[in-house]
Short mmCIF file of C-alpha atoms in Angstrom, two decimals:
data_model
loop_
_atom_site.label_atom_id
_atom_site.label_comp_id
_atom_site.label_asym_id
_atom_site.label_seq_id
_atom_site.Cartn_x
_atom_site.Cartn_y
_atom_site.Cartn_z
CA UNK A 22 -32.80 75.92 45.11
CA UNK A 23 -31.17 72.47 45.41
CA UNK A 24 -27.65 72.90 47.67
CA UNK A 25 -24.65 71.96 45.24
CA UNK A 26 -24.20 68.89 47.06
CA UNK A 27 -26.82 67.71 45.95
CA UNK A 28 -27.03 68.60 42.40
CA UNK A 29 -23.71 66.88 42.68
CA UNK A 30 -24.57 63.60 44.19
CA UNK A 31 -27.21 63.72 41.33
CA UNK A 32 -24.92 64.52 38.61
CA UNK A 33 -22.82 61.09 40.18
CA UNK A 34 -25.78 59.07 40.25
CA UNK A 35 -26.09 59.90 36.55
CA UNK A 36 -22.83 59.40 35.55
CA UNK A 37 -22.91 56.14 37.32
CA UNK A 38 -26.15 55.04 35.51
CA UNK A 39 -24.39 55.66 32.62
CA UNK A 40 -21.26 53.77 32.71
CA UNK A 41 -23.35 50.96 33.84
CA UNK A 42 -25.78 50.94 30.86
CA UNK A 43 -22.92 51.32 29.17
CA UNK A 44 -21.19 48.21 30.69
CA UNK A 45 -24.16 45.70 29.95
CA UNK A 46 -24.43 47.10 26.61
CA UNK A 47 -20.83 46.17 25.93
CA UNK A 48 -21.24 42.65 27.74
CA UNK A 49 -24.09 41.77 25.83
CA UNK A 50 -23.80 42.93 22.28
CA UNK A 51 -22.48 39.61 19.83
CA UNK A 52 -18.77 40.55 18.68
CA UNK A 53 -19.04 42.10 15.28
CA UNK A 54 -14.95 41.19 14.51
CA UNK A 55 -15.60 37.54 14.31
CA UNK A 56 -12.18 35.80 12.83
CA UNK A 57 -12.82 34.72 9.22
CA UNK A 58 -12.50 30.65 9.90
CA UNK A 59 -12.58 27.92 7.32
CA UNK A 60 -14.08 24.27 7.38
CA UNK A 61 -12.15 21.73 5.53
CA UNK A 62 -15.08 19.53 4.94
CA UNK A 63 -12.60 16.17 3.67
CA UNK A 64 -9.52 17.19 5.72
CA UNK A 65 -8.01 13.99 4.91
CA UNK A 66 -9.60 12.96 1.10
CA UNK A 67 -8.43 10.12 -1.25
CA UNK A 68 -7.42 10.77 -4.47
CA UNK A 69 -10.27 11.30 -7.39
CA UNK A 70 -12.63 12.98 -4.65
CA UNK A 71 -14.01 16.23 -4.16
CA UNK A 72 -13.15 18.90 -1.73
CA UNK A 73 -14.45 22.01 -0.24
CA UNK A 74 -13.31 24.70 1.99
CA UNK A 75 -16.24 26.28 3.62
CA UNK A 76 -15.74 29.71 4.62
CA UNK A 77 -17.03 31.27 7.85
CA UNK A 78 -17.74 34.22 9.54
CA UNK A 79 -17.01 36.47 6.52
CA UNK A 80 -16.68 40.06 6.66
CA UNK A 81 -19.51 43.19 5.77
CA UNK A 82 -19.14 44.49 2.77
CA UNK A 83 -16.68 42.26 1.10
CA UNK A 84 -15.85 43.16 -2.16
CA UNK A 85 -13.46 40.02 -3.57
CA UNK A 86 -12.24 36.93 -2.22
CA UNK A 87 -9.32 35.84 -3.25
CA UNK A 88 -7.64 32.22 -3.10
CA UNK A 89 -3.95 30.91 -2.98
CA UNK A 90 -2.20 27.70 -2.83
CA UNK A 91 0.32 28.06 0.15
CA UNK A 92 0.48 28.99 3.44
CA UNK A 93 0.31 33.14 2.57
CA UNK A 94 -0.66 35.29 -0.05
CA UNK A 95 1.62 35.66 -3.46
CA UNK A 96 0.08 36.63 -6.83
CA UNK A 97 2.51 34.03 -8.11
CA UNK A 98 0.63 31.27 -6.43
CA UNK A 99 -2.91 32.92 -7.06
CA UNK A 100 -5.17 29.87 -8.04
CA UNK A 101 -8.41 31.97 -8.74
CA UNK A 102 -10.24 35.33 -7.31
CA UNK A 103 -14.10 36.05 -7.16
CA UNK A 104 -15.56 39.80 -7.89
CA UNK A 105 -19.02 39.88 -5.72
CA UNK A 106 -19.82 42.91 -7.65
CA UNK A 107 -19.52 41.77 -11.05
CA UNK A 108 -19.71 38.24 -10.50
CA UNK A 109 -17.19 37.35 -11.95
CA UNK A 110 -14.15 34.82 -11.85
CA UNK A 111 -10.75 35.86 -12.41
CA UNK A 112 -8.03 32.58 -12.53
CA UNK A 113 -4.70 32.69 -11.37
CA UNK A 114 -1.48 31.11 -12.62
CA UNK A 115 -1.98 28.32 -9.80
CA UNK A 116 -5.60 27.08 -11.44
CA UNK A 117 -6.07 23.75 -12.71
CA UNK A 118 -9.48 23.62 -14.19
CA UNK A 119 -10.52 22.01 -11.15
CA UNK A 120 -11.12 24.48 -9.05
CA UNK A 121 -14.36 27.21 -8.58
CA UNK A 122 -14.76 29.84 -6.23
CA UNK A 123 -18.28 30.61 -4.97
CA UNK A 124 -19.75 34.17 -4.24
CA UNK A 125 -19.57 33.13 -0.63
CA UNK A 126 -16.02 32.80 -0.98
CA UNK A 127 -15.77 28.88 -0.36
CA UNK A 128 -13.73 27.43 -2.46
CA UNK A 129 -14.14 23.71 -4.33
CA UNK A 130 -11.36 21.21 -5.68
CA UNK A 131 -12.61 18.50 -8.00
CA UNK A 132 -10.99 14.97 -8.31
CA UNK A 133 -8.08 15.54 -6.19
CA UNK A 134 -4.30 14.60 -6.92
CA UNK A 135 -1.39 13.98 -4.79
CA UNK A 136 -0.14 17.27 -5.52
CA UNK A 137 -3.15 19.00 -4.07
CA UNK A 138 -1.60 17.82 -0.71
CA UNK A 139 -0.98 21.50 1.17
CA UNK A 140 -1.70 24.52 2.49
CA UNK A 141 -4.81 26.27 0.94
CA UNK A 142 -5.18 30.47 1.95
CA UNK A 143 -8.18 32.69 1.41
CA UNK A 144 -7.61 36.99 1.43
CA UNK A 145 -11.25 38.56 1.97
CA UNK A 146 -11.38 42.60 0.75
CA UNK A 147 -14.02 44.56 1.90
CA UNK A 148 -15.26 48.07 0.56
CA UNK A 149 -12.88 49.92 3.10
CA UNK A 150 -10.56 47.96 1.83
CA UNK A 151 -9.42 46.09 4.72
CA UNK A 152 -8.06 42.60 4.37
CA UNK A 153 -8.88 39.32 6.69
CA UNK A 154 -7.06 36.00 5.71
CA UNK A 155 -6.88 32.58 6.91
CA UNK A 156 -5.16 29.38 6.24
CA UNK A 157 -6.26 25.29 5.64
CA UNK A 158 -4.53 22.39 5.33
CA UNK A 159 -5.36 19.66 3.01
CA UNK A 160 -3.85 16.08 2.96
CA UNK A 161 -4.46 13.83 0.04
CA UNK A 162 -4.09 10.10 0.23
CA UNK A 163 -3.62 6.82 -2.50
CA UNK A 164 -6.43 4.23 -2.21
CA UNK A 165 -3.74 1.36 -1.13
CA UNK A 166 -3.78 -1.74 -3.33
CA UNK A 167 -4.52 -5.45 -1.97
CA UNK A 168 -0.94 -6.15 -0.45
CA UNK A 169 0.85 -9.28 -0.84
CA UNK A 170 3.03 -11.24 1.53
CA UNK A 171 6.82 -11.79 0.25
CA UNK A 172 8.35 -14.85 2.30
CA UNK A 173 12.47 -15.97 1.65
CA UNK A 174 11.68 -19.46 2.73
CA UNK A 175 8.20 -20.52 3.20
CA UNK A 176 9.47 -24.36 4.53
CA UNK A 177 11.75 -23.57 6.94
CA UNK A 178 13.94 -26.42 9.61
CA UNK A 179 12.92 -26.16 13.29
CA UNK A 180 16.07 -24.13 15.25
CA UNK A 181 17.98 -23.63 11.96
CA UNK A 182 16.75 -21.35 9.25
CA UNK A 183 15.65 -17.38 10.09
CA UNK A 184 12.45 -16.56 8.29
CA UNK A 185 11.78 -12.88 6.75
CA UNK A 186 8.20 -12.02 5.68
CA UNK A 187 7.69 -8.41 3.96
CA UNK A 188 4.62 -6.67 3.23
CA UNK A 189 4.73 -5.88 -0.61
CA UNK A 190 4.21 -3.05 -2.21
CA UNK A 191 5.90 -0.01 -0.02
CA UNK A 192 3.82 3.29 0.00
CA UNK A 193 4.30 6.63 1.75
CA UNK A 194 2.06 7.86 4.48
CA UNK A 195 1.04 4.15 5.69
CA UNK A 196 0.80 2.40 8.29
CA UNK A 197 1.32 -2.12 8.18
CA UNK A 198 0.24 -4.26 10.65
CA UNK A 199 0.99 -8.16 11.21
CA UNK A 200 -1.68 -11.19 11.86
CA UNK A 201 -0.36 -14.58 12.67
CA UNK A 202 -3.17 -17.25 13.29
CA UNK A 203 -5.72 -14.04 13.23
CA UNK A 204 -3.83 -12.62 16.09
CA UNK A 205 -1.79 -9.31 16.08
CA UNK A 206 1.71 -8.80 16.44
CA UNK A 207 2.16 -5.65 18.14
CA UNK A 208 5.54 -5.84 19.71
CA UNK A 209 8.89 -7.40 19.32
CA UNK A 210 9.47 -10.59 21.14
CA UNK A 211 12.31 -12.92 21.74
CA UNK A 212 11.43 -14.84 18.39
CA UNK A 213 10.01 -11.97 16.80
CA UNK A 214 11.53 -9.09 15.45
CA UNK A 215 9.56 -6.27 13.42
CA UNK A 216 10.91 -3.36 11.34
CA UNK A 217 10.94 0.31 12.48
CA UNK A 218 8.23 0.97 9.31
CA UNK A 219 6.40 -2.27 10.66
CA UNK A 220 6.74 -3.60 6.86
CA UNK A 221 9.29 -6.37 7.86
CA UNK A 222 8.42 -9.24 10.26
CA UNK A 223 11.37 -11.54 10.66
CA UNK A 224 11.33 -14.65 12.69
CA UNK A 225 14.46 -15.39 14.51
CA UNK A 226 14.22 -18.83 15.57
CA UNK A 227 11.81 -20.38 14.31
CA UNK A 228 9.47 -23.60 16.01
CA UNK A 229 6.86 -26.11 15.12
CA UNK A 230 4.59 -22.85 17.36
CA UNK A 231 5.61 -20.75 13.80
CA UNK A 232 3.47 -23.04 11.62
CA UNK A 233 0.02 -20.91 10.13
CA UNK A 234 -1.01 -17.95 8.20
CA UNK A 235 0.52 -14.98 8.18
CA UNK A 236 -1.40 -12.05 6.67
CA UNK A 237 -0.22 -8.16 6.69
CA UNK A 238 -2.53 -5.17 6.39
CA UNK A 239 -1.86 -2.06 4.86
CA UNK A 240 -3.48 1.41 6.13
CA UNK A 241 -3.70 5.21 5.81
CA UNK A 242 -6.51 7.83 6.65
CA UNK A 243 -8.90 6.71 3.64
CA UNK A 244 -8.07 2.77 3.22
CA UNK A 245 -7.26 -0.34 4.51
CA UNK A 246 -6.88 -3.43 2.64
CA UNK A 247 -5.63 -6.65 4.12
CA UNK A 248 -3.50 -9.68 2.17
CA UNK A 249 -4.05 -13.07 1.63
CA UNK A 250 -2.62 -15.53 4.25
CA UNK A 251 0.92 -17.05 3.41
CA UNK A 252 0.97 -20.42 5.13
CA UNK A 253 4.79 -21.38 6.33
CA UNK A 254 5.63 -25.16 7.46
CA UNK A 255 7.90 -26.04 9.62
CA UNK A 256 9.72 -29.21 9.37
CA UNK A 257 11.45 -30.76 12.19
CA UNK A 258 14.59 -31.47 10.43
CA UNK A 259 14.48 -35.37 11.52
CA UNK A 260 13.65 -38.17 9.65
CA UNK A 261 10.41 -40.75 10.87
CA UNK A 262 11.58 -44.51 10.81
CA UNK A 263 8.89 -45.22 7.90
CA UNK A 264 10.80 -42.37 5.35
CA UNK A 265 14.11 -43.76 6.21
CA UNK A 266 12.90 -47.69 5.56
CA UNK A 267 11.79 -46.16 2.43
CA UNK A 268 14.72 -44.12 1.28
CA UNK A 269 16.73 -47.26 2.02
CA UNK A 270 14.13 -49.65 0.45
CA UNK A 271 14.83 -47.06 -2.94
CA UNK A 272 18.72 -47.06 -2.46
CA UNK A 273 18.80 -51.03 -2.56
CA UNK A 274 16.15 -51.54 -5.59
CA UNK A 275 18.49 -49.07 -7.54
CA UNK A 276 21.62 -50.56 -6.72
CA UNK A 277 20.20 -54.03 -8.21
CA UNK A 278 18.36 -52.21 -11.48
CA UNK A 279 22.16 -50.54 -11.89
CA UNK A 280 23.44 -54.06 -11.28
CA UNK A 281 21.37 -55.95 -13.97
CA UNK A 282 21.58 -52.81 -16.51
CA UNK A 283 25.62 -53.19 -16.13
CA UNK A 284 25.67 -56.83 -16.43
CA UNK A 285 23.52 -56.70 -19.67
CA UNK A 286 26.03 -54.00 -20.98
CA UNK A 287 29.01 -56.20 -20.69
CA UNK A 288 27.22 -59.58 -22.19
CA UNK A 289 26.28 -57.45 -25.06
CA UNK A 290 29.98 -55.65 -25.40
CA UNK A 291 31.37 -59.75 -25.44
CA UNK A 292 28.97 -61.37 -28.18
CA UNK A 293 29.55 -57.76 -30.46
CA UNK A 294 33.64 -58.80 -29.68
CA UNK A 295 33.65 -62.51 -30.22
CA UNK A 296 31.22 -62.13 -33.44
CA UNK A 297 32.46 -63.72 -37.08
CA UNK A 298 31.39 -64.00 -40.33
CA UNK A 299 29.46 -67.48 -40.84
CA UNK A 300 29.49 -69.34 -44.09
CA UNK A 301 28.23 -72.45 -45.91
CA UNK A 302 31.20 -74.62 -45.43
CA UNK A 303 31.66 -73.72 -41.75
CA UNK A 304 28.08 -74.87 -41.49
CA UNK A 305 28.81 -77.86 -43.38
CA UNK A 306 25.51 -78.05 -45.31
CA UNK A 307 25.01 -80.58 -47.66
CA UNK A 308 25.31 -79.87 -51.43
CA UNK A 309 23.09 -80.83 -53.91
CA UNK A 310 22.67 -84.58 -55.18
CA UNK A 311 25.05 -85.92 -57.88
CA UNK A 312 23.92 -88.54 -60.42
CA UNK A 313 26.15 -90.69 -62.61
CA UNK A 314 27.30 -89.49 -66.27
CA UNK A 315 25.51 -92.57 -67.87
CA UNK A 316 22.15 -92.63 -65.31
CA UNK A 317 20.30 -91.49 -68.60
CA UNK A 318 21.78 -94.36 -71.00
CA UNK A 319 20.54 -96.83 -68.45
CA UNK A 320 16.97 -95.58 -68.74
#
C-alpha cells in the first residue's frame, strides 16, 4: 500500500491537471454572449434612397424581433415586429409603409425622408425570454441644388465701395466654400472677411487685384454642387484723357444744338406775333380792264 503522501501528491497532481484543462478550455472556446451589433449600411443617405440596418450577432433561439424609432424601446414608437415562428409581421403605430422587417431581424427603409433622420432600436426575444437590444443612428440629407452667387454691387470704385457676395439658397447641415480666380478662400484676410456659416464673403476694400470670378460651392455628406462664376469689375474711379475730351466734345455740340433749337423758337414766336391779315388792296393788284360806254357804237 501506497503511503498517504503519496496518494496525496497524486490526488494534487490531478486536481492540478484539472484546473488546467479546465483553463485552456475556457481560453479557447469562442464567446457564446456575443453583443447583438447593427450595421448601418448608408449611415449618412440622401433623401429618396434606400436603407438597411443589418443585424449581427443575433441571439439562439430568438423568438421575435422587434423594431422602434428612438433611442429605447416604447410600444408608442413601435414601427413594426417580426414573429420567426409564424412568420409573420405585426406593424406598429410608428410604420410608414416603407418599412419591412426580415426574419433575420434586419430591418429596411425605402425612399427615405428628412424625418427618418434619428435614432433607430432593435429588442431581440429569445425562447427563455431574455431580451438583447441595440441602438443606430441614421442621418438623412437634401441633394443641394446648383447655388447661385448674390453680389450688392458687381462694378464697384477702387478704395471706395465694400463688396458683399452671398451664396444663395441657405440649407441646414451644409457646408460653403469660396473660389476666387479658381483659388480657395480659406481664411479671413485684411481685405477679406468671411461669415461664421462661410455663406457670406465680403470684400472690405476692394482693388484692381479684386477683378475675376467668384464662384461658391455648396456641400453636405451626399452632394456637392458648385455655382456659376460672378465676374466683378473694378473701376479705378478716374477718368482717361480720351473720355474726358469726349464728354467735353458732347457738352459743347449740345450747348450749340440747344443754341440753334432756341434761336429757331424765338424767330418763329416773332413772325406768329408780327403776322396780319393780307388783302387785295394792300397788295395793290390791278383790277380788271374798263372799256368806254359807246366802244360798241363805234364798231
Amino acid at each position: 500500500m501506497e503511503p498517504p503522501s503519496a496518494l496525496s501528491q497524486r490526488g494534487s497532481v490531478h486536481w492540478q491537471g484539472f484546473l488546467l484543462a479546465a483553463s485552456l478550455l475556457n481560453f479557447w472556446s469562442p464567446s457564446t454572449t456575443a453583443k447583438l451589433t447593427l450595421e448601418l449600411m448608408l449611415p449618412n443617405a440622401a433623401e429618396g434612397k434606400d436603407v438597411l440596418f443589418l443585424v449581427h450577432n443575433r441571439p439562439g433561439n430568438t423568438a421575435q424581433y422587434a423594431w422602434y424609432k428612438g433611442g429605447r424601446v416604447d410600444s408608442r414608437h413601435q414601427i413594426a415586429s417580426y414573429l420567426i415562428n409564424t412568420q409573420r409581421t405585426v406593424i406598429g403605430p410608428a410604420y410608414s409603409g416603407r418599412e419591412t422587417v426580415y426574419s433575420n431581424g434586419s430591418l429596411l427603409v425605402q425612399k427615405v425622408t428628412l424625418n427618418d433622420t434619428g435614432n433607430y432600436t432593435l429588442r431581440a426575444i429569445n425562447i427563455p425570454f431574455r431580451t438583447a437590444e441595440v441602438t443606430g443612428q441614421l442621418r438623412v440629407y437634401p441633394e443641394l441644388p446648383k447655388p447661385n452667387v448674390v453680389s450688392n454691387n458687381s462694378n464697384p470704385v477702387e478704395h471706395k465701395d465694400p463688396v458683399v457676395f452671398t451664396c444663395e439658397p441657405e440649407t441646414q447641415d451644409t457646408t460653403y466654400l469660396w473660389l476666387i480666380n479658381s483659388q480657395s478662400v480659406i481664411q479671413n484676410s485684411p481685405t477679406l472677411e468671411l461669415s461664421k456659416d462661410n455663406r457670406t464673403l465680403m470684400l472690405l476694400h476692394v482693388t484692381r487685384n479684386d477683378t475675376g470670378p467668384y464662384e461658391c460651392e455648396s456641400r453636405n455628406p451626399v452632394s456637392a454642387s458648385r455655382s456659376e462664376p460672378l465676374y466683378l469689375n473694378v473701376s479705378s474711379g478716374k477718368s482717361s484723357p480720351g473720355s474726358f475730351l469726349w464728354n467735353l466734345a458732347g457738352i459743347v455740340i449740345g450747348v450749340l444744338v440747344g443754341v440753334v433749337l432756341a434761336a429757331a423758337l424765338g424767330c418763329f414766336l416773332f413772325l406768329r406775333r408780327t403776322r396780319r391779315p393780307w388783302s387785295l388792296q394792300q397788295l395793290h393788284l390791278p383790277g380788271p380792264p374798263t372799256w368806254p360806254q359807246n366802244s360798241r357804237s363805234h364798231l
